[in-house]
Amino acid sequence: MIDSELDESADKAGWPPQLGGLYRLSANMSCSNLLSDIQISNGLCWSLDSKKMYFADSAQRQLYAYDFDQKIGKVSNKINFAATPEGVCPDGDVIQIFSIPAQNPSCLCFAGVNLDYLIVTTAMQGIAHENLDTDVDGSLLIYKAGVKGVGEARFNLENRYLHDDLSLSETQP
């Protein structure tokens, strides 16, 4: 499993410094840093064959591509894949465009049994209080997509689970 972090204590008037990173959580629950010097990570996704990892640094307005070794969970050969205003998934063609009423759409994914619902998160950061539309800014929006998305790989704990106290235990047969 790979996830990101962001320093939210930075100057609210501008983008935060590059203090964020991407981290890998292995099945044995060890955590390691995959990438550093990231401002705002967005749009983390993989190619359909899982050999390329893509992610956008929204503050840099850049979509990066890496070779991804899924056996050991490492990235290499960073390239500037495309300039972008926000995080996007690069596989495929534009099939449909949704008009999102929020000022800051942030991330999206497909959901539902048939992966035919588009889920969009929106951010409130950087919007003056008097300009907020609380119906959509800082919300989770759900659309019937009309197309089928691609599912994400699932994180497998290999017969392990987390207790309420966050300690790791083996499951009993």
Coordinates of N, CA and C in Angstrom, one line a residue:
M1 N 0.8 -1.2 0.0 CA 0.0 0.0 0.0 C 0.9 1.2 0.0
I2 N 0.5 2.2 -0.8 CA 1.3 3.4 -0.9 C 0.4 4.6 -0.6
D3 N 0.8 5.5 0.3 CA 0.1 6.7 0.6 C 1.0 7.9 0.7
S4 N 0.4 9.1 0.9 CA 1.2 10.3 0.9 C 1.0 11.1 2.2
E5 N 1.8 12.1 2.4 CA 1.6 13.0 3.5 C 1.8 14.5 3.0
L6 N 1.3 15.4 3.7 CA 1.4 16.8 3.4 C 1.6 17.6 4.7
D7 N 2.4 18.6 4.7 CA 2.6 19.5 5.9 C 1.5 20.6 5.9
E8 N 0.5 20.4 6.7 CA -0.6 21.3 6.7 C -0.3 22.5 7.6
S9 N 0.8 22.6 8.3 CA 1.1 23.7 9.2 C 1.8 24.8 8.4
A10 N 2.1 24.6 7.1 CA 2.8 25.6 6.3 C 1.9 26.8 6.1
D11 N 2.4 27.8 5.5 CA 1.8 29.1 5.2 C 0.5 28.8 4.4
K12 N -0.6 29.2 5.0 CA -1.9 29.0 4.4 C -2.2 29.9 3.2
A13 N -1.4 31.0 3.0 CA -1.6 31.9 1.9 C -1.0 31.3 0.6
G14 N -0.1 30.4 0.7 CA 0.6 29.8 -0.4 C 0.7 28.3 -0.3
W15 N 1.5 27.7 -1.2 CA 1.7 26.3 -1.2 C 2.7 26.0 -0.1
P16 N 2.6 24.8 0.6 CA 3.5 24.4 1.6 C 4.9 24.1 1.0
P17 N 5.9 24.1 1.9 CA 7.2 23.7 1.4 C 7.2 22.2 1.1
Q18 N 8.3 21.8 0.4 CA 8.3 20.4 0.0 C 8.7 19.5 1.2
L19 N 7.8 19.2 2.1 CA 8.0 18.4 3.2 C 7.3 17.1 3.2
G20 N 6.5 16.9 2.2 CA 5.7 15.7 2.1 C 6.5 14.5 1.4
G21 N 5.9 13.4 1.4 CA 6.5 12.2 0.8 C 5.4 11.1 0.5
L22 N 5.9 10.1 -0.2 CA 5.1 8.9 -0.5 C 5.7 7.8 0.3
Y23 N 4.9 7.0 1.0 CA 5.3 6.0 1.9 C 4.7 4.6 1.5
R24 N 5.5 3.6 1.6 CA 5.0 2.2 1.3 C 4.8 1.5 2.6
L25 N 3.6 0.9 2.8 CA 3.4 0.0 3.9 C 3.4 -1.4 3.4
S26 N 4.3 -2.2 3.9 CA 4.4 -3.6 3.4 C 3.5 -4.5 4.2
A27 N 3.2 -5.7 3.7 CA 2.3 -6.7 4.4 C 2.8 -7.0 5.8
N28 N 4.1 -6.9 6.1 CA 4.6 -7.2 7.5 C 4.5 -5.9 8.3
M29 N 3.8 -4.9 7.8 CA 3.5 -3.6 8.5 C 4.7 -2.7 8.7
S30 N 5.8 -3.0 8.0 CA 6.9 -2.1 8.0 C 6.6 -0.9 7.0
C31 N 7.0 0.3 7.4 CA 6.7 1.5 6.6 C 8.1 2.0 6.1
S32 N 8.1 2.4 4.9 CA 9.4 3.0 4.3 C 9.0 4.1 3.4
N33 N 10.0 5.1 3.3 CA 9.8 6.2 2.4 C 10.1 5.8 1.0
L34 N 9.2 6.1 0.1 CA 9.3 5.8 -1.3 C 9.9 7.0 -2.0
L35 N 9.3 8.2 -1.8 CA 9.7 9.4 -2.4 C 9.6 10.6 -1.4
S36 N 10.5 11.6 -1.5 CA 10.5 12.7 -0.6 C 10.4 14.0 -1.5
D37 N 10.4 15.1 -0.8 CA 10.4 16.5 -1.4 C 9.1 16.7 -2.2
I38 N 8.0 16.3 -1.7 CA 6.7 16.5 -2.4 C 5.9 17.5 -1.6
Q39 N 5.3 18.4 -2.4 CA 4.4 19.4 -1.7 C 3.0 18.9 -1.5
I40 N 2.3 18.7 -2.6 CA 0.9 18.2 -2.4 C 0.7 17.0 -3.4
S41 N 0.7 15.8 -2.9 CA 0.6 14.6 -3.7 C -0.9 14.4 -4.1
N42 N -1.1 14.0 -5.3 CA -2.4 13.8 -5.9 C -2.4 12.8 -7.0
G43 N -3.5 12.2 -7.3 CA -3.6 11.4 -8.5 C -2.7 10.1 -8.5
L44 N -2.4 9.5 -7.4 CA -1.6 8.3 -7.4 C -2.3 7.2 -8.1
C45 N -1.7 6.6 -9.1 CA -2.3 5.5 -9.9 C -1.2 4.8 -10.6
W46 N -1.6 3.6 -11.2 CA -0.6 2.7 -11.9 C -1.2 2.5 -13.3
S47 N -0.3 2.1 -14.2 CA -0.6 1.7 -15.5 C -1.4 0.3 -15.3
L48 N -2.1 -0.1 -16.4 CA -2.9 -1.3 -16.3 C -2.0 -2.5 -16.0
D49 N -0.8 -2.5 -16.5 CA 0.1 -3.6 -16.3 C 0.9 -3.5 -15.0
S50 N 0.7 -2.4 -14.2 CA 1.4 -2.1 -12.9 C 2.8 -1.9 -13.0
K51 N 3.3 -1.6 -14.2 CA 4.8 -1.4 -14.4 C 5.2 0.1 -14.3
K52 N 4.2 1.0 -14.4 CA 4.4 2.4 -14.3 C 3.6 2.9 -13.1
M53 N 4.2 3.8 -12.3 CA 3.4 4.5 -11.2 C 3.4 6.0 -11.6
Y54 N 2.2 6.6 -11.5 CA 2.0 8.0 -11.8 C 1.6 8.7 -10.6
F55 N 2.0 9.9 -10.4 CA 1.4 10.8 -9.4 C 1.7 12.2 -9.7
A56 N 0.8 13.1 -9.2 CA 0.9 14.5 -9.5 C 1.3 15.2 -8.2
D57 N 2.2 16.2 -8.4 CA 2.4 17.1 -7.3 C 1.7 18.4 -7.7
S58 N 0.5 18.6 -7.1 CA -0.4 19.7 -7.5 C 0.3 21.1 -7.4
A59 N 1.1 21.3 -6.4 CA 1.8 22.6 -6.2 C 2.8 22.8 -7.4
Q60 N 3.4 21.7 -7.9 CA 4.4 21.8 -9.0 C 3.7 21.8 -10.3
R61 N 2.4 21.5 -10.3 CA 1.6 21.4 -11.6 C 2.2 20.4 -12.5
Q62 N 2.6 19.3 -12.0 CA 3.4 18.3 -12.8 C 2.9 16.9 -12.5
L63 N 2.8 16.1 -13.5 CA 2.5 14.7 -13.4 C 3.7 13.9 -13.7
Y64 N 4.2 13.1 -12.8 CA 5.4 12.3 -12.9 C 5.1 10.9 -13.2
A65 N 6.0 10.2 -13.9 CA 5.9 8.8 -14.1 C 7.2 8.1 -13.7
Y66 N 7.0 6.9 -13.1 CA 8.2 6.1 -12.6 C 8.0 4.7 -13.1
D67 N 9.1 4.0 -13.3 CA 9.1 2.6 -13.5 C 8.8 2.0 -12.1
F68 N 7.9 1.0 -12.0 CA 7.5 0.5 -10.7 C 7.8 -1.0 -10.7
D69 N 8.5 -1.5 -9.7 CA 8.8 -2.9 -9.5 C 7.9 -3.4 -8.4
Q70 N 6.8 -4.0 -8.8 CA 5.8 -4.4 -7.8 C 6.3 -5.6 -6.9
K71 N 7.3 -6.3 -7.3 CA 7.8 -7.4 -6.5 C 8.5 -6.8 -5.2
I72 N 9.2 -5.7 -5.4 CA 9.9 -5.2 -4.2 C 9.4 -3.8 -3.8
G73 N 8.4 -3.3 -4.6 CA 7.7 -2.0 -4.2 C 8.6 -0.8 -4.4
K74 N 9.5 -0.8 -5.4 CA 10.4 0.3 -5.6 C 10.1 1.1 -6.8
V75 N 10.4 2.4 -6.9 CA 10.3 3.2 -8.1 C 11.7 3.6 -8.6
S76 N 11.7 3.8 -9.9 CA 13.0 4.3 -10.5 C 12.6 5.1 -11.8
N77 N 13.6 5.7 -12.4 CA 13.5 6.4 -13.7 C 12.4 7.4 -13.7
K78 N 12.4 8.4 -12.9 CA 11.4 9.5 -12.8 C 11.5 10.3 -14.1
I79 N 10.3 10.5 -14.7 CA 10.2 11.4 -15.8 C 9.1 12.4 -15.6
N80 N 9.2 13.6 -16.1 CA 8.1 14.6 -16.1 C 7.1 14.1 -17.2
F81 N 6.0 13.5 -16.8 CA 5.1 12.9 -17.8 C 4.3 14.0 -18.5
A82 N 3.7 14.9 -17.7 CA 2.9 16.0 -18.3 C 2.7 17.1 -17.3
A83 N 2.5 18.3 -17.8 CA 2.0 19.4 -17.0 C 0.5 19.3 -16.7
T84 N 0.1 19.5 -15.5 CA -1.3 19.4 -15.2 C -1.8 20.3 -14.1
P85 N -3.0 20.8 -14.2 CA -3.5 21.7 -13.1 C -3.8 20.9 -11.9
E86 N -4.1 19.6 -11.9 CA -4.4 18.8 -10.8 C -4.0 17.4 -11.1
G87 N -4.2 16.5 -10.1 CA -3.8 15.1 -10.2 C -4.8 14.4 -11.2
V88 N -4.2 13.6 -12.1 CA -5.0 12.9 -13.1 C -4.5 11.5 -13.3
C89 N -5.3 10.6 -13.8 CA -4.8 9.3 -14.2 C -4.6 9.3 -15.7
P90 N -3.4 9.0 -16.2 CA -3.1 9.1 -17.7 C -3.5 8.0 -18.6
D91 N -4.0 6.9 -18.1 CA -4.3 5.7 -19.0 C -5.6 6.0 -19.7
G92 N -5.6 5.9 -21.0 CA -6.9 5.9 -21.7 C -7.2 7.3 -22.3
D93 N -8.3 7.4 -23.0 CA -8.7 8.6 -23.7 C -9.8 9.3 -22.8
V94 N -10.1 10.6 -23.1 CA -11.2 11.3 -22.5 C -12.5 10.7 -23.0
I95 N -13.3 10.2 -22.2 CA -14.5 9.5 -22.6 C -15.7 10.4 -22.2
Q96 N -15.6 11.1 -21.1 CA -16.7 11.9 -20.6 C -16.2 13.0 -19.8
I97 N -16.8 14.2 -19.8 CA -16.3 15.4 -19.0 C -17.5 15.7 -18.0
F98 N -17.2 15.8 -16.8 CA -18.1 16.2 -15.8 C -17.9 17.6 -15.3
S99 N -18.9 18.4 -15.2 CA -18.8 19.8 -14.7 C -19.0 19.7 -13.2
I100 N -17.9 19.9 -12.5 CA -17.9 19.8 -11.0 C -18.2 21.2 -10.5
P101 N -19.2 21.3 -9.7 CA -19.6 22.6 -9.2 C -18.7 23.2 -8.1
A102 N -17.8 22.4 -7.5 CA -16.9 22.8 -6.5 C -15.7 23.6 -7.1
Q103 N -15.1 24.5 -6.2 CA -14.0 25.3 -6.7 C -12.7 24.6 -6.7
N104 N -12.5 23.6 -5.8 CA -11.3 22.8 -5.7 C -11.5 21.3 -5.8
P105 N -11.9 20.7 -6.9 CA -11.9 19.3 -6.9 C -10.5 18.7 -6.6
S106 N -10.4 17.7 -5.8 CA -9.1 17.3 -5.4 C -8.7 15.9 -5.9
C107 N -9.5 14.9 -5.6 CA -9.2 13.5 -6.1 C -10.4 12.8 -6.5
L108 N -10.2 11.7 -7.3 CA -11.4 11.0 -7.8 C -11.0 9.5 -7.8
C109 N -12.1 8.7 -7.8 CA -11.9 7.3 -8.0 C -13.3 6.7 -8.5
F110 N -13.2 5.5 -9.0 CA -14.5 4.8 -9.4 C -14.9 3.9 -8.2
A111 N -16.2 3.7 -8.1 CA -16.7 2.9 -7.0 C -17.9 2.1 -7.4
G112 N -18.4 1.3 -6.6 CA -19.6 0.5 -6.8 C -19.3 -0.9 -7.4
V113 N -20.2 -1.8 -7.3 CA -20.0 -3.1 -7.8 C -19.5 -3.2 -9.2
N114 N -20.0 -2.3 -10.0 CA -19.6 -2.3 -11.5 C -18.6 -1.2 -11.8
L115 N -18.1 -0.5 -10.7 CA -17.1 0.6 -10.9 C -17.7 1.6 -11.9
D116 N -19.0 1.9 -11.7 CA -19.6 2.9 -12.6 C -20.1 4.1 -11.9
Y117 N -19.6 4.3 -10.7 CA -19.9 5.6 -10.0 C -18.5 6.3 -9.9
L118 N -18.5 7.6 -10.1 CA -17.4 8.4 -10.0 C -17.5 9.2 -8.7
I119 N -16.5 9.0 -7.8 CA -16.5 9.7 -6.5 C -15.4 10.8 -6.6
V120 N -15.8 12.0 -6.2 CA -14.9 13.1 -6.3 C -14.9 13.8 -4.9
T121 N -13.6 14.0 -4.4 CA -13.5 14.8 -3.2 C -13.2 16.2 -3.6
T122 N -13.6 17.1 -2.7 CA -13.3 18.5 -3.0 C -12.7 19.1 -1.8
A123 N -11.8 20.2 -2.0 CA -11.1 20.8 -0.9 C -11.7 22.2 -0.6
M124 N -11.5 22.6 0.6 CA -11.9 24.0 1.0 C -10.7 24.9 1.2
Q125 N -9.5 24.3 1.2 CA -8.2 25.1 1.5 C -8.1 26.1 0.4
G126 N -7.8 27.4 0.9 CA -7.5 28.5 0.0 C -8.7 29.2 -0.5
I127 N -9.9 28.8 0.0 CA -11.1 29.5 -0.4 C -11.6 30.4 0.7
A128 N -11.8 31.7 0.5 CA -12.2 32.6 1.5 C -13.6 32.2 2.0
H129 N -13.8 32.4 3.3 CA -15.0 31.9 4.0 C -16.3 32.4 3.2
E130 N -16.2 33.7 2.8 CA -17.4 34.3 2.2 C -17.7 33.7 0.8
N131 N -16.7 33.0 0.2 CA -16.8 32.4 -1.1 C -17.1 30.9 -1.1
L132 N -17.2 30.3 0.1 CA -17.4 28.9 0.3 C -18.9 28.5 -0.1
D133 N -19.0 27.5 -0.9 CA -20.3 26.9 -1.1 C -20.3 25.6 -0.3
T134 N -20.9 25.6 0.9 CA -20.8 24.5 1.8 C -21.5 23.2 1.3
D135 N -22.3 23.4 0.2 CA -23.0 22.2 -0.4 C -22.0 21.4 -1.2
V136 N -20.9 22.0 -1.7 CA -20.0 21.2 -2.5 C -18.5 21.4 -2.2
D137 N -18.1 22.5 -1.6 CA -16.7 22.7 -1.2 C -16.4 22.0 0.1
G138 N -15.4 21.1 0.1 CA -15.1 20.3 1.2 C -16.0 19.1 1.3
S139 N -16.4 18.6 0.2 CA -17.5 17.5 0.2 C -17.0 16.3 -0.6
L140 N -17.8 15.3 -0.5 CA -17.7 14.1 -1.3 C -18.8 14.1 -2.3
L141 N -18.5 14.1 -3.6 CA -19.6 14.1 -4.6 C -19.6 12.8 -5.3
I142 N -20.8 12.3 -5.7 CA -20.9 11.0 -6.3 C -21.8 11.2 -7.6
Y143 N -21.2 10.7 -8.7 CA -21.9 10.8 -10.0 C -22.0 9.4 -10.6
K144 N -23.2 9.1 -11.3 CA -23.3 7.9 -12.1 C -22.5 8.2 -13.3
A145 N -21.4 7.4 -13.5 CA -20.4 7.8 -14.5 C -20.9 7.5 -16.0
G146 N -21.6 6.4 -16.2 CA -22.0 6.0 -17.5 C -20.9 5.2 -18.2
V147 N -19.7 5.1 -17.6 CA -18.6 4.3 -18.1 C -18.1 3.4 -16.9
K148 N -17.4 2.4 -17.2 CA -16.8 1.6 -16.1 C -15.4 1.9 -15.9
G149 N -15.0 2.2 -14.6 CA -13.6 2.5 -14.3 C -12.8 1.3 -14.1
V150 N -11.6 1.5 -13.8 CA -10.6 0.4 -13.5 C -10.4 0.3 -12.0
G151 N -10.5 -0.9 -11.5 CA -10.4 -1.1 -10.0 C -8.9 -1.0 -9.6
E152 N -8.7 -0.6 -8.3 CA -7.4 -0.5 -7.8 C -7.0 -1.8 -7.2
A153 N -5.7 -2.0 -7.1 CA -5.2 -3.2 -6.4 C -5.5 -3.1 -5.0
R154 N -5.7 -4.3 -4.3 CA -6.1 -4.3 -2.9 C -4.9 -4.7 -2.1
F155 N -4.8 -4.1 -0.9 CA -3.7 -4.3 0.0 C -4.0 -5.6 0.8
N156 N -3.1 -6.6 0.8 CA -3.4 -7.9 1.4 C -2.5 -8.0 2.7
L157 N -3.1 -8.1 3.8 CA -2.4 -8.3 5.1 C -1.9 -9.7 5.3
E158 N -2.2 -10.6 4.4 CA -1.7 -12.0 4.5 C -2.1 -12.6 5.9
N159 N -3.4 -12.7 6.1 CA -3.9 -13.3 7.4 C -3.5 -12.5 8.6
R160 N -3.3 -11.3 8.5 CA -3.1 -10.4 9.7 C -4.2 -9.4 9.8
Y161 N -4.4 -8.9 11.0 CA -5.4 -7.8 11.1 C -4.9 -6.9 12.3
L162 N -5.5 -5.7 12.3 CA -5.2 -4.7 13.3 C -6.3 -4.7 14.4
H163 N -5.9 -4.8 15.6 CA -6.8 -4.7 16.8 C -7.1 -3.2 17.0
D164 N -8.1 -2.9 17.9 CA -8.4 -1.6 18.3 C -7.2 -0.9 18.9
D165 N -6.3 -1.6 19.6 CA -5.1 -1.0 20.2 C -4.0 -0.8 19.2
L166 N -4.2 -1.1 17.9 CA -3.3 -0.9 16.8 C -2.1 -1.9 16.9
S167 N -2.2 -2.9 17.7 CA -1.1 -3.9 17.7 C -1.4 -5.0 16.6
L168 N -0.4 -5.5 16.1 CA -0.5 -6.5 15.0 C -0.5 -7.9 15.6
S169 N -1.5 -8.7 15.1 CA -1.6 -10.1 15.6 C -1.9 -11.0 14.4
E170 N -1.5 -12.3 14.6 CA -1.8 -13.3 13.7 C -3.2 -13.7 13.9
T171 N -4.0 -14.0 12.8 CA -5.3 -14.5 13.0 C -5.2 -16.0 13.4
Q172 N -6.2 -16.4 14.1 CA -6.3 -17.8 14.6 C -7.2 -18.6 13.6
P173 N -6.8 -19.8 13.3 CA -7.7 -20.7 12.4 C -9.0 -21.0 13.0

